[in-house]
XYZ file of C-alpha atoms in Angstrom:
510
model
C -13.346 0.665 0.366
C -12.902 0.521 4.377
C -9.972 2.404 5.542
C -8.123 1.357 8.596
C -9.553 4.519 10.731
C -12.913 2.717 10.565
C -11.372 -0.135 12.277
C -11.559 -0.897 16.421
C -8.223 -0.290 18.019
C -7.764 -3.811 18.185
C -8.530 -4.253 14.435
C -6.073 -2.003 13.656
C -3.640 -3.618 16.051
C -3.932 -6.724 14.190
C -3.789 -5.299 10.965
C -0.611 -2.985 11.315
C 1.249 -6.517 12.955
C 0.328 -8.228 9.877
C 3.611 -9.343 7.804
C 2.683 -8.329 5.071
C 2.251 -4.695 6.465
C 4.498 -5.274 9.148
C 7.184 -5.083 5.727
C 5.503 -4.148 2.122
C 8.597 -5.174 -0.162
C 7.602 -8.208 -2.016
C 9.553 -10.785 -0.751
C 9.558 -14.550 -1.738
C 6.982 -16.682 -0.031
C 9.583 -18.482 2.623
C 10.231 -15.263 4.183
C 7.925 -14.415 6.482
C 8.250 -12.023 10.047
C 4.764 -13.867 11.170
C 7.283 -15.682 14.340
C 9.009 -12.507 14.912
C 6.188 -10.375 15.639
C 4.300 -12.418 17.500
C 7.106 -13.849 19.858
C 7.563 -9.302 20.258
C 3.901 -9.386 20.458
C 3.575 -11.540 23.331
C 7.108 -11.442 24.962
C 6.318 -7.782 25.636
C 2.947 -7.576 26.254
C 2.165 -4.277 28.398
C 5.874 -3.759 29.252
C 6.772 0.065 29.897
C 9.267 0.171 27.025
C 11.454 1.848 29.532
C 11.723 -2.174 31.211
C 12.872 -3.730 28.118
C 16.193 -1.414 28.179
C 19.518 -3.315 29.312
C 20.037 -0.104 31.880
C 18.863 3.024 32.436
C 22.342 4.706 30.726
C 21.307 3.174 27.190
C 18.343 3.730 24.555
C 18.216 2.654 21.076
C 19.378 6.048 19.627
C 22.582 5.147 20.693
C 23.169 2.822 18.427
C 22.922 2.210 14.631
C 21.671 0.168 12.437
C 18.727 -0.628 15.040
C 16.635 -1.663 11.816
C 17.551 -3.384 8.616
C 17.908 -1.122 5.617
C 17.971 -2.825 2.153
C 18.992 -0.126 -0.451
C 16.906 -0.437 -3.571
C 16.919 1.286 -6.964
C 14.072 4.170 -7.720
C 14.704 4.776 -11.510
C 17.115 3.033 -14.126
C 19.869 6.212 -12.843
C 21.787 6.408 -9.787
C 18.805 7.136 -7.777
C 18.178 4.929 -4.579
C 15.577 4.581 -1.706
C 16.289 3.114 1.458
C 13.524 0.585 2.307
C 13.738 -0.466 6.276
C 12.350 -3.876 8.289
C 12.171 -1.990 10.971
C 13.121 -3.460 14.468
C 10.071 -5.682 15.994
C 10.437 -4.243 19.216
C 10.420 -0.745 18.462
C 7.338 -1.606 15.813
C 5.201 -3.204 18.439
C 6.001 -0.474 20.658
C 4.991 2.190 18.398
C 1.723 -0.390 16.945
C 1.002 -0.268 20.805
C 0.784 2.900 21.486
C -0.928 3.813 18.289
C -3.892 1.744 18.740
C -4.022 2.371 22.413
C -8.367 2.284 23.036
C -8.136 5.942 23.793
C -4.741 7.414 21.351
C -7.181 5.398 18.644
C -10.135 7.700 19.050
C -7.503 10.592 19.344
C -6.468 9.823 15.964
C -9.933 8.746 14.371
C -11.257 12.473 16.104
C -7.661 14.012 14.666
C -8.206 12.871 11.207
C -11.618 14.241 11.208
C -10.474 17.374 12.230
C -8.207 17.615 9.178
C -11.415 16.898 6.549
C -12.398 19.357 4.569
C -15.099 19.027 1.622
C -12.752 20.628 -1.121
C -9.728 17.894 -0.897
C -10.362 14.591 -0.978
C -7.647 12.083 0.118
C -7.266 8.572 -1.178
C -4.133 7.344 0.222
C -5.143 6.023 4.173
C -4.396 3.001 4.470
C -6.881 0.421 3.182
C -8.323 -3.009 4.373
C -8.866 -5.609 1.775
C -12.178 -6.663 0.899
C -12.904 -10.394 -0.243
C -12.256 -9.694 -3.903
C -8.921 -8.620 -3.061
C -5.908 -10.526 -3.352
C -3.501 -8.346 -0.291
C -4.118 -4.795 1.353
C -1.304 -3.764 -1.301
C -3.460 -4.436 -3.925
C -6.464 -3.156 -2.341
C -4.432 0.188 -2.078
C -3.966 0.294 -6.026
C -7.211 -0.173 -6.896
C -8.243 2.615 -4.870
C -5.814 4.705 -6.283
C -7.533 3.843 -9.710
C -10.910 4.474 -8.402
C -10.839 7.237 -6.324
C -7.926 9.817 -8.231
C -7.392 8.484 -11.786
C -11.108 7.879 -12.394
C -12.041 10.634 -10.045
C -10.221 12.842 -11.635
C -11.277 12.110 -14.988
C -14.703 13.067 -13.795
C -13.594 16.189 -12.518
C -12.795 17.083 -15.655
C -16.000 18.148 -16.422
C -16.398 20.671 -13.888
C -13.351 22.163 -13.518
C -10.961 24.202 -16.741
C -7.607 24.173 -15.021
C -5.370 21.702 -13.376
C -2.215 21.751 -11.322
C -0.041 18.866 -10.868
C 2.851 18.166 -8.693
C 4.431 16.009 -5.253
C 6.760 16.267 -3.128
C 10.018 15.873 -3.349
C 11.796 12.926 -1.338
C 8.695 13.001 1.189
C 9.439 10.392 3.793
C 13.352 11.411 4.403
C 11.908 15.450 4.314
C 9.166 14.611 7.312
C 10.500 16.711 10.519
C 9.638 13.743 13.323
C 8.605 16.807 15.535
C 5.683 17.727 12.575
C 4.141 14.358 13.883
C 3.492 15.995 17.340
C 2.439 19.835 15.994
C -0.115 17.308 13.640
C -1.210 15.697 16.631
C -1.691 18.350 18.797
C -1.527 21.711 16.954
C 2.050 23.360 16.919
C 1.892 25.268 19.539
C 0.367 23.029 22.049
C 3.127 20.656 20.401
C 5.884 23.251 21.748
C 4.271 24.035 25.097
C 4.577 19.976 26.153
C 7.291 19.148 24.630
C 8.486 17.101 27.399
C 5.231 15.595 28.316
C 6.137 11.857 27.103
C 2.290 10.948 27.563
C 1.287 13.075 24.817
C 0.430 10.655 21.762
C 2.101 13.415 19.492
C 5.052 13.720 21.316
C 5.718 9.883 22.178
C 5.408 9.228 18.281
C 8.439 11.594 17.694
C 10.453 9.888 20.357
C 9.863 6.739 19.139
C 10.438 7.111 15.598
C 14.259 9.135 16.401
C 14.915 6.047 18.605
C 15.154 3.954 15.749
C 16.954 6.485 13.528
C 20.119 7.156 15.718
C 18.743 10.014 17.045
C 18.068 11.993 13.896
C 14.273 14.339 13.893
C 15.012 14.363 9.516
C 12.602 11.564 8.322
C 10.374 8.318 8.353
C 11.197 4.938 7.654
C 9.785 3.910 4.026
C 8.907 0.365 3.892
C 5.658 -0.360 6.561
C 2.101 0.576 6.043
C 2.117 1.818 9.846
C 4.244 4.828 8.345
C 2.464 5.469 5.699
C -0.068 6.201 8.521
C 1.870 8.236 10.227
C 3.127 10.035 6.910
C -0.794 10.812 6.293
C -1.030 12.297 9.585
C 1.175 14.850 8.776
C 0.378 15.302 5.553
C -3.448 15.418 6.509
C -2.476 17.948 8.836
C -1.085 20.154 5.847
C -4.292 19.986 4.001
C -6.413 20.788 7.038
C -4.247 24.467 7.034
C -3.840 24.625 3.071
C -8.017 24.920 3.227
C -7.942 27.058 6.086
C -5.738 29.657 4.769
C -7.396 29.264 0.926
C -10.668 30.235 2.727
C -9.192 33.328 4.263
C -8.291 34.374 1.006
C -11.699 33.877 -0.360
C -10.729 30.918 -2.504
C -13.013 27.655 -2.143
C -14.055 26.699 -6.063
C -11.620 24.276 -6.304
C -10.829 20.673 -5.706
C -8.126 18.666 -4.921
C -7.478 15.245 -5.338
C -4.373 13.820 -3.006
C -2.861 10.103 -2.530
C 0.157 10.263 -0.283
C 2.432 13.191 -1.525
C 1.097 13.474 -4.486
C -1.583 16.166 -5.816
C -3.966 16.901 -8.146
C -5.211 20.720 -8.127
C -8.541 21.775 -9.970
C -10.194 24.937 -10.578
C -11.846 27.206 -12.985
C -9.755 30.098 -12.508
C -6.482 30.111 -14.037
C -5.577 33.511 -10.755
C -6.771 31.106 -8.007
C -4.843 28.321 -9.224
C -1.863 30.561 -8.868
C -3.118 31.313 -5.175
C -3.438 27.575 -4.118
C -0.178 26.560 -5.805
C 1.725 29.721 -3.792
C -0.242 28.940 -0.367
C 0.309 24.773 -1.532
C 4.234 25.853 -1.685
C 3.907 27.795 1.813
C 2.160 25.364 3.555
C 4.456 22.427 3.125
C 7.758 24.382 3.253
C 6.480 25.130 6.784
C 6.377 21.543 7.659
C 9.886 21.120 6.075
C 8.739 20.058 2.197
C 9.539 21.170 -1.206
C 7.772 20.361 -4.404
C 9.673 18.535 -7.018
C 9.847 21.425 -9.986
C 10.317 18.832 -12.598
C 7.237 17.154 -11.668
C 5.432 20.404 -11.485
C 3.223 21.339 -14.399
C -0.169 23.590 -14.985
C -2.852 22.608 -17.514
C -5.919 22.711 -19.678
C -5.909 19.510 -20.730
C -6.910 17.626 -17.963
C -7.481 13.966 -19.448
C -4.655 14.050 -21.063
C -2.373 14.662 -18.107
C -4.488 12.767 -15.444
C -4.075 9.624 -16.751
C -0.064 8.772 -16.775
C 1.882 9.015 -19.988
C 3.162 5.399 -20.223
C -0.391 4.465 -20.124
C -1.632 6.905 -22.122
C 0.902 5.648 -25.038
C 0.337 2.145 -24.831
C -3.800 2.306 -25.290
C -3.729 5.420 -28.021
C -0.997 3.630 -30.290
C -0.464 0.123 -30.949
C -0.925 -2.147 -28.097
C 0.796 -5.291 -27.889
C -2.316 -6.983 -26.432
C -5.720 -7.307 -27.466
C -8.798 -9.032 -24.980
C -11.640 -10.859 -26.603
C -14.027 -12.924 -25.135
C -11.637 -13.462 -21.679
C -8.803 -14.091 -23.664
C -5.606 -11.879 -24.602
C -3.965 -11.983 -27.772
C -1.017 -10.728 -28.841
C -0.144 -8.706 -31.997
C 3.615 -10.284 -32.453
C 4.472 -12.981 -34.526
C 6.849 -14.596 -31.866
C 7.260 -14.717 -28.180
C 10.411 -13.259 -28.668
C 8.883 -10.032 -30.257
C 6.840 -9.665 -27.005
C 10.063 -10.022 -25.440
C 11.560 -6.547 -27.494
C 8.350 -4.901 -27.503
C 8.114 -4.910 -23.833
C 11.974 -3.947 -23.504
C 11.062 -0.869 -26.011
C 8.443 0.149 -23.804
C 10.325 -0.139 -20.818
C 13.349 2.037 -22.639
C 10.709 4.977 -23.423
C 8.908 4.600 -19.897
C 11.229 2.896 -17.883
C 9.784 2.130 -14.081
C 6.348 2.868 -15.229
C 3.267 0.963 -13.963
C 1.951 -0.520 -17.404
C 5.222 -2.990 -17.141
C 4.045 -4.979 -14.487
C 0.959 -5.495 -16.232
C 2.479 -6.297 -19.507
C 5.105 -8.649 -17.927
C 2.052 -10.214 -16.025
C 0.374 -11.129 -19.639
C 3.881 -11.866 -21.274
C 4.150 -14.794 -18.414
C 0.733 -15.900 -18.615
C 1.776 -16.918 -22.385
C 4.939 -17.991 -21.828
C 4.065 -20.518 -19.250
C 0.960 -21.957 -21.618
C 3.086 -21.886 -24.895
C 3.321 -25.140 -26.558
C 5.610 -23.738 -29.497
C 9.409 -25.781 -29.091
C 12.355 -23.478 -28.164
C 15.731 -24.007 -28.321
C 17.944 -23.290 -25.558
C 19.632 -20.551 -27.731
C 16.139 -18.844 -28.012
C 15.793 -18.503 -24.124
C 18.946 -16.943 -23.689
C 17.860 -14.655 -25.807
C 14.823 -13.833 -24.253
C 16.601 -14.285 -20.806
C 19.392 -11.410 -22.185
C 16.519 -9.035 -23.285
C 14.245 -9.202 -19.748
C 17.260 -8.726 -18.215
C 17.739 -5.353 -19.819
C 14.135 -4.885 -19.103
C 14.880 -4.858 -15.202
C 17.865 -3.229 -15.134
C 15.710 -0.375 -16.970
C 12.451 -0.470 -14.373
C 13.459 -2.004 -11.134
C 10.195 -1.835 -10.140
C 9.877 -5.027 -12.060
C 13.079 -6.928 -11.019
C 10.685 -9.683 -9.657
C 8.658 -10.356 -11.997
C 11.520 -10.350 -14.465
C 13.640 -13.115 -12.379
C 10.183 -14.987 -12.289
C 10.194 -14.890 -16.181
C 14.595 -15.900 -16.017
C 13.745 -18.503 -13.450
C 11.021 -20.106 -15.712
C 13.160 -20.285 -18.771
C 16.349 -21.197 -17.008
C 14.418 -24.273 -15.568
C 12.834 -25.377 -18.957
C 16.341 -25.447 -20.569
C 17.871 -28.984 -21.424
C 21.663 -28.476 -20.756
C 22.727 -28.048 -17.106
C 25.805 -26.214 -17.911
C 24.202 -23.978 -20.352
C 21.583 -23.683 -17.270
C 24.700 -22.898 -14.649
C 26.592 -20.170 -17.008
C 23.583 -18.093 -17.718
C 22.668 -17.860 -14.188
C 26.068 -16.511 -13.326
C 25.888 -14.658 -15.963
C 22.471 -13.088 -15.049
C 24.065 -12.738 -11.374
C 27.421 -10.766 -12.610
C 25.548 -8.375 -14.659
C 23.025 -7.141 -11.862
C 26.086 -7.049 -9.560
C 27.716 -4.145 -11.647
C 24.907 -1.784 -9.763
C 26.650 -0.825 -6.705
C 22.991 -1.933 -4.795
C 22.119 -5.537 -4.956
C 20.299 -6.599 -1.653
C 16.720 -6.875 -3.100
C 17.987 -9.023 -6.703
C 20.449 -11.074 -4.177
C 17.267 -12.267 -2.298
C 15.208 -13.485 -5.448
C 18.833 -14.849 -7.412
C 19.110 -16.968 -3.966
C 15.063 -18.315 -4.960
C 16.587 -19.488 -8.168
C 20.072 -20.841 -6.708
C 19.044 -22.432 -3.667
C 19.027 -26.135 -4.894
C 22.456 -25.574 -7.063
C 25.640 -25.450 -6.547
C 26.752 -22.358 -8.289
C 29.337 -20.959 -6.121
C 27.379 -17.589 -5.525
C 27.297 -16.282 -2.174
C 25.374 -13.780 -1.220
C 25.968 -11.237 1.399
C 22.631 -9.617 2.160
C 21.602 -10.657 5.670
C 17.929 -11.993 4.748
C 19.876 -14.291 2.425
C 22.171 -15.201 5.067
C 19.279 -16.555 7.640
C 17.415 -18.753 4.342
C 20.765 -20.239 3.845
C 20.793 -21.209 7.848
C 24.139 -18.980 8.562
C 24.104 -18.580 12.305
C 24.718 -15.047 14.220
C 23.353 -13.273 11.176
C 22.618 -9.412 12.563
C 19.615 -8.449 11.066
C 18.429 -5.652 13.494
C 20.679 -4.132 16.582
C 19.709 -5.713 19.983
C 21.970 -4.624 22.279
C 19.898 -1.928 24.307
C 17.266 -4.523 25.354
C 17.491 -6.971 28.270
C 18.855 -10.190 27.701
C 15.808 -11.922 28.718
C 13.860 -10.192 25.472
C 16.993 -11.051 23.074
C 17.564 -14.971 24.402
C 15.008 -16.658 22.790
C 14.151 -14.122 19.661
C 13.489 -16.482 16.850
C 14.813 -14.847 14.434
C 15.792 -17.821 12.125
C 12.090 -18.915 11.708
C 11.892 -15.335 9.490
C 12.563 -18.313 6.682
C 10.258 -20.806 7.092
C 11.493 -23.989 7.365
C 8.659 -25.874 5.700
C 8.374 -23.107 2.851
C 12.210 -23.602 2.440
C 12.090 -26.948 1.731
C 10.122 -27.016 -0.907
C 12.213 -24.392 -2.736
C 12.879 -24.575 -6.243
C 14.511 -22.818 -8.929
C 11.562 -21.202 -10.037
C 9.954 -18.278 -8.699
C 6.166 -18.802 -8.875
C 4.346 -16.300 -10.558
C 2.346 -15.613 -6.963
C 4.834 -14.167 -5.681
C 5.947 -11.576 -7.414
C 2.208 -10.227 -8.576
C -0.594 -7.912 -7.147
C -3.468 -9.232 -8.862
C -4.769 -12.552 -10.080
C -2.469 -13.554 -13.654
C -4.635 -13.090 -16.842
C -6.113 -16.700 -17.559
């Protein structure tokens, strides 16, 4: 699979200002940044970004909020991650630079430079092939290829195995690692001031849009996952070098993003590379998560992940013969509670997607009658489903959306909504469900408002602040179309159902 280092500088330019790349939360089909970045794209051109400022007394770190954060859910706790659109300006500028002809081979020469034959890295950004339905899904099926499968292999070569990430990685990145990545960290040190340097322009950049702050990355845009691996690439170019000095090179590891996979036959060097591991990354201002930490001999078992380990070794609820899926409940309503079990024991966990995927493949084709009282059943349980794995809260108001439509009595259709709607608002966080409830409402009159900006411009509210403008000239902020993001054409056609498109990777189950 090609990653985006193989592509031209201009390829990559037009890859990273993709939309869908540009911003990697799924979002429904009307929203799209497509005007946005290309009025950015073309509006500023070559521009020294020092031109676009209002005056020479004000920069974007002076300011917050100068891109959008949505606050989403991580886990059925308290736990949150801040996903950010960031500001088109300040993402062309940095796409710009980037892919520069000559800061491209830097990089492409850089990355290189960080290879080495014992760790093998899976997570750079990759370009979808025909087969593929987005990059996003491109990216998951080399994860399956290249570390579950991988790894699996590696199982017969190797005794031991050490497992573990890193804790909160894109808040922990120091913006100032970017440069000593780059450049090396003393050279990093030594120019500090020299603005040219790709390194050190990067780390400018990226605290410009953070208020100033050198304490993390935005999360949210493949063009920092990018920049995450070049830090993180950077780390396994000097975990290598200092397990060589040690005499230590019978090992593999297998990495995608901050996550690792350690092999080796002997259980003392395992110790050493989990130590020099530890060392490496604290240096670059890193921990490991302990709780995700473990050391083992059974490397199968804890390659593949346990959710999916449990559903094919016990009893799945779906069986494929001959291209089609059948299911071992006696109601659709079962399916329902099995998958809300599942999601209790393993709750976020990637088999849900793929199980809610089926689940709506045989809901939509189902002939069987159903009351009204039997969807609100259903419609009760898959909410408790994505209340338990947010990861899933689109596909779940997909699922809502379809029964709520197919029911017979418009006030039964009305109250469950709401009631849908009041129980997601007792999380304190509701920007992402307020944007798919709004797909569902749009058409009705409900009396739900909804407060999230995004919302806000679909609903044609006027002087909606999405992203903070007020460093830049006027002549870059007076004709920003910023309420084409919803798609006028797209927008009309909305109804109350959420197609299934939308909220999936891959191609439904026929």
């Amino acid at each position: 699979m090609k990653t985006v280092l193989e592509l031209t500088n201009l390829e990559a330019r037009d890859y990273f200002m993709e939309p869908k790349n540009y911003c990697t939360l799924d979002l429904p089909e009307y929203i799209d940044f497509k005007p946005v970045l290309e009025y950015v794209e073309k509006t500023v051109g070559d521009t020294a970004f020092g031109s676009l400022l209002e005056n020479d007394h004000v920069k974007p770190r002076d300011y917050e909020d100068i891109n959008h954060k949505l606050l989403i859910k991580k886990d059925a706790r308290y736990t949150f991650r801040s996903i950010q659109i960031t500001n088109p300006y300040l993402y062309f500028i940095i796409v710009r630079l980037v892919t520069d002809k000559w800061k491209w081979f830097e990089l492409q020469k850089r990355f290189k430079e960080f290879a080495r034959p014992q760790i093998e890295v899976a997570s750079i950004p990759v370009v979808k092939r025909d087969e593929d339905k987005s990059h996003k899904s491109a990216g998951i099926t080399n994860w399956w290829e290249q570390i579950e499968q991988r790894g699996i292999t590696l199982s017969l070569e190797y005794t031991y195995m050490f497992v573990t990430d890193i804790t909160n990685c894109y808040p922990s990145i120091y913006t100032h690692t970017i440069a000593w990545a780059i450049m090396g960290r003393d050279k990093a040190k030594a120019n500090r001031h020299c603005k040219n340097e790709l390194g050190i322009a990067l780390d400018e950049y990226v605290q410009e849009m953070q208020y100033g702050q050198t304490n993390g990355i935005p999360l949210g845009s493949t063009l920092y996952d990018f920049i995450a691996e070049i830090v993180l690439g950077y780390a396994d170019m000097l975990l290598a070098d200092k397990l060589k000095e040690k005499g230590v090179d019978d090992y593999k590891i297998l990495r995608y993003r901050d996550d690792y996979k350690v092999f080796c036959n002997n259980k003392n060097d395992l110790d050493k590379i989990a130590f020099e591991l530890q060392e490496v990354l604290a240096g670059l201002n890193f921990q490991l998560n302990a709780k995700k930490t473990l050391m083992t001999e059974d490397l199968v078992q804890n390659i593949i992940k346990p959710d999916k380990m449990t559903y094919m070794t016990s009893s799945p609820l779906y069986k494929k013969k001959n291209k089609k899926i059948y299911s071992l409940a006696s109601s659709l309503r079962q399916e329902a509670l099995y998958i809300h079990q599942f999601g209790k024991a393993y709750p976020n966990s990637g088999t849900m997607p793929k199980l809610l995927n089926i689940f709506s493949s045989r809901l939509r084709k189902s002939t069987l009658p159903m009351k009204d009282e039997d969807r609100q059943v259903m419609i009760a349980i898959l909410t408790e489903v994505a209340l338990g794995s947010p990861k899933v809260y689109g596909l779940v108001l997909h699922l809502i959306s379809y029964l709520v439509d197919k029911m017979e009595d418009a006030e039964v259709r009305t109250r469950v909504v709401n009631a849908v709607y009041n129980k997601f608002t007792r999380m304190p966080i509701i920007g992402e469900i307020q944007i798919w409830m709004q797909h569902i409402t749009f058409n009705t009159q409900d009396g739900i408002t909804y407060s999230e900006p995004l919302c806000k411009i679909v609903a044609g509210e006027k002087d909606v602040k999405l992203w903070n403008m007020e460093w830049l000239k006027d002549e870059y902020k007076k004709d920003f179309p910023q309420t084409e993001i919803c798609n006028d054409e797209a927008r009309a056609k909305i109804n109350s159902v959420i197609g299934i498109d939308e909220v999936t990777l891959f191609d439904v189950y026929k």
